Short mmCIF file of C-alpha atoms in Angstrom, two decimals:
data_model
loop_
_atom_site.label_atom_id
_atom_site.label_comp_id
_atom_site.label_asym_id
_atom_site.label_seq_id
_atom_site.Cartn_x
_atom_site.Cartn_y
_atom_site.Cartn_z
CA MET A 1 -12.79 58.28 -13.62
CA HIS A 2 -14.40 54.87 -14.06
CA HIS A 3 -11.32 53.58 -15.98
CA LEU A 4 -9.01 54.77 -13.21
CA LEU A 5 -11.07 52.86 -10.61
CA MET A 6 -10.96 49.67 -12.74
CA LYS A 7 -7.19 49.95 -13.23
CA SER A 8 -6.54 50.30 -9.49
CA ARG A 9 -8.77 47.28 -8.78
CA ASN A 10 -6.86 45.20 -11.36
CA VAL A 11 -3.55 46.31 -9.87
CA MET A 12 -4.72 45.31 -6.39
CA LEU A 13 -5.92 41.90 -7.57
CA SER A 14 -2.64 41.30 -9.42
CA LEU A 15 -0.64 42.30 -6.35
CA LEU A 16 -2.71 39.98 -4.16
CA LEU A 17 -2.17 37.12 -6.60
CA VAL A 18 1.61 37.71 -6.69
CA CYS A 19 1.75 37.82 -2.85
CA CYS A 20 -0.17 34.54 -2.61
CA LEU A 21 2.16 32.85 -5.11
CA MET A 22 5.24 34.08 -3.26
CA ALA A 23 3.85 32.83 0.09
CA TRP A 24 3.09 29.42 -1.45
CA ALA A 25 6.61 29.20 -2.90
CA MET A 26 8.20 30.09 0.45
CA ILE A 27 6.16 27.49 2.32
CA ARG A 28 6.91 24.83 -0.31
CA THR A 29 10.69 25.36 -0.20
CA LYS A 30 11.24 25.90 3.51
CA PRO A 31 13.68 23.52 5.22
CA PRO A 32 12.20 20.73 7.32
CA GLY A 33 10.96 21.67 10.77
CA ALA A 34 12.26 20.10 13.96
CA ARG A 35 9.58 17.39 14.07
CA GLU A 36 10.23 16.20 10.52
CA ALA A 37 14.02 16.45 10.42
CA PHE A 38 16.20 13.39 9.86
CA ASP A 39 17.07 11.48 13.04
CA ARG A 40 20.72 10.45 12.82
CA ASN A 41 20.54 8.24 15.90
CA PRO A 42 17.31 6.25 15.57
CA ARG A 43 16.21 3.96 18.40
CA GLN A 44 16.01 1.07 15.99
CA LEU A 45 17.86 0.61 12.69
CA GLN A 46 16.41 -2.20 10.59
CA PHE A 47 17.47 -3.54 7.19
CA SER A 48 15.34 -4.87 4.35
CA ALA A 49 16.46 -8.12 2.71
CA THR A 50 17.53 -6.17 -0.39
CA ALA A 51 19.57 -3.74 1.70
CA LEU A 52 21.32 -6.61 3.52
CA CYS A 53 22.16 -8.20 0.16
CA ARG A 54 23.51 -4.90 -1.18
CA LEU A 55 25.61 -4.28 1.93
CA LYS A 56 27.10 -7.77 1.64
CA CYS A 57 27.83 -7.21 -2.05
CA LEU A 58 29.56 -3.89 -1.23
CA GLY A 59 31.62 -5.55 1.50
CA MET A 60 29.96 -3.51 4.24
CA ALA A 61 28.70 -4.48 7.68
CA GLN A 62 25.53 -3.18 9.31
CA SER A 63 27.77 -1.16 11.65
CA ASP A 64 29.26 0.59 8.60
CA ALA A 65 25.76 1.55 7.47
CA ALA A 66 24.94 2.83 10.97
CA ALA A 67 28.07 5.02 10.86
CA VAL A 68 27.02 6.47 7.49
CA VAL A 69 23.56 7.21 8.90
CA ALA A 70 25.14 8.98 11.89
CA ASN A 71 27.80 10.95 10.00
CA GLY A 72 26.90 11.03 6.31
CA LEU A 73 25.69 13.87 4.14
CA ILE A 74 21.92 14.07 3.61
CA LEU A 75 21.14 14.41 -0.09
CA TYR A 76 18.00 16.55 0.12
CA HIS A 77 17.54 16.62 -3.67
CA LYS A 78 17.27 12.81 -3.71
CA SER A 79 15.21 12.53 -0.51
CA ASN A 80 11.42 12.76 -0.22
CA ARG A 81 10.57 13.99 3.26
CA ARG A 82 6.87 14.17 2.38
CA ALA A 83 6.59 10.49 1.37
CA THR A 84 3.91 8.50 3.16
CA PRO A 85 3.71 6.54 5.35
CA CYS A 86 7.39 7.29 6.10
CA PRO A 87 9.73 9.98 4.77
CA VAL A 88 12.50 8.67 2.50
CA TRP A 89 16.02 9.98 3.06
CA VAL A 90 19.17 9.44 1.04
CA VAL A 91 22.43 9.69 2.98
CA GLN A 92 25.91 9.43 1.50
CA GLY A 93 29.14 8.86 3.38
CA THR A 94 32.40 6.99 3.61
CA THR A 95 32.94 4.01 5.89
CA ALA A 96 35.96 3.50 8.13
CA THR A 97 37.35 1.14 5.48
CA GLY A 98 37.10 3.83 2.78
CA ILE A 99 33.98 2.64 0.95
CA THR A 100 31.84 5.53 -0.29
CA CYS A 101 28.20 4.51 -0.28
CA ARG A 102 24.72 5.97 -0.58
CA LEU A 103 21.94 4.61 1.62
CA ARG A 104 18.19 4.99 1.05
CA LEU A 105 16.25 4.99 4.33
CA GLU A 106 12.62 5.11 5.35
CA GLN A 107 12.32 6.85 8.69
CA CYS A 108 9.14 5.99 10.57
CA ALA A 109 8.10 6.96 14.09
CA ALA A 110 9.14 3.58 15.51
CA GLY A 111 12.45 3.23 13.71
CA THR A 112 14.53 3.64 10.61
CA ILE A 113 14.64 1.05 7.83
CA VAL A 114 17.56 0.88 5.41
CA VAL A 115 15.91 -0.12 2.13
CA GLY A 116 18.83 0.25 -0.28
CA ALA A 117 22.57 0.74 -0.61
CA GLU A 118 24.75 1.59 -3.58
CA ARG A 119 28.14 2.95 -4.58
CA PRO A 120 27.67 6.32 -6.33
CA GLY A 121 28.77 6.26 -9.94
CA MET A 122 29.12 2.48 -10.08
CA ALA A 123 26.75 0.03 -11.71
CA ALA A 124 25.21 -2.56 -9.39
CA THR A 125 26.90 -5.94 -9.86
CA CYS A 126 24.82 -7.85 -7.31
CA ALA A 127 21.68 -9.83 -8.04
CA CYS A 128 19.84 -8.48 -5.02
CA ASN A 129 16.39 -8.59 -6.57
CA ASP A 130 16.58 -12.28 -5.67
CA ALA A 131 17.46 -11.50 -2.04
CA PRO A 132 16.40 -14.11 0.49
CA PRO A 133 12.95 -13.46 1.86
CA GLY A 134 12.97 -11.13 4.81
CA ILE A 135 10.27 -9.24 6.59
CA PRO A 136 8.34 -7.31 3.92
CA MET A 137 8.33 -3.54 4.46
CA GLN A 138 4.57 -3.40 5.11
CA GLU A 139 4.86 -6.02 7.86
CA GLN A 140 7.79 -4.17 9.45
CA ARG A 141 5.71 -1.00 9.62
CA SER A 142 2.66 -2.77 11.04
CA LYS A 143 4.70 -4.34 13.85
CA LYS A 144 5.78 -0.93 15.14
#
């Protein structure tokens, strides 16, 4: 009788552990809620110096980047919506002139900052690490 009681207790503990693991997995993989979803029409779209250099190198205007933000495909597997202080999103789309590009954005409460641009599958040919000094990202965030 004592062994039967111990077996049922072990089964209950194992079941509880499995339920907790399943709940954790469901919470961890749920899609973003309304308050943390990507805003396709931000009040303010800013560009880092590196992003401006990359856009110029790709032959794109800031308006092209804004169109990709508004209409592009969000690459959730490359995005980090839990990044702090601002979630990082990767959006891919095609401009009106036919350029396929991928943008990396930091979306903060006060605005969205384009921090990078690239052509998928193509090696970067621009020397944008030497981009002209712009407003550093930390200063942009502190001004908001």
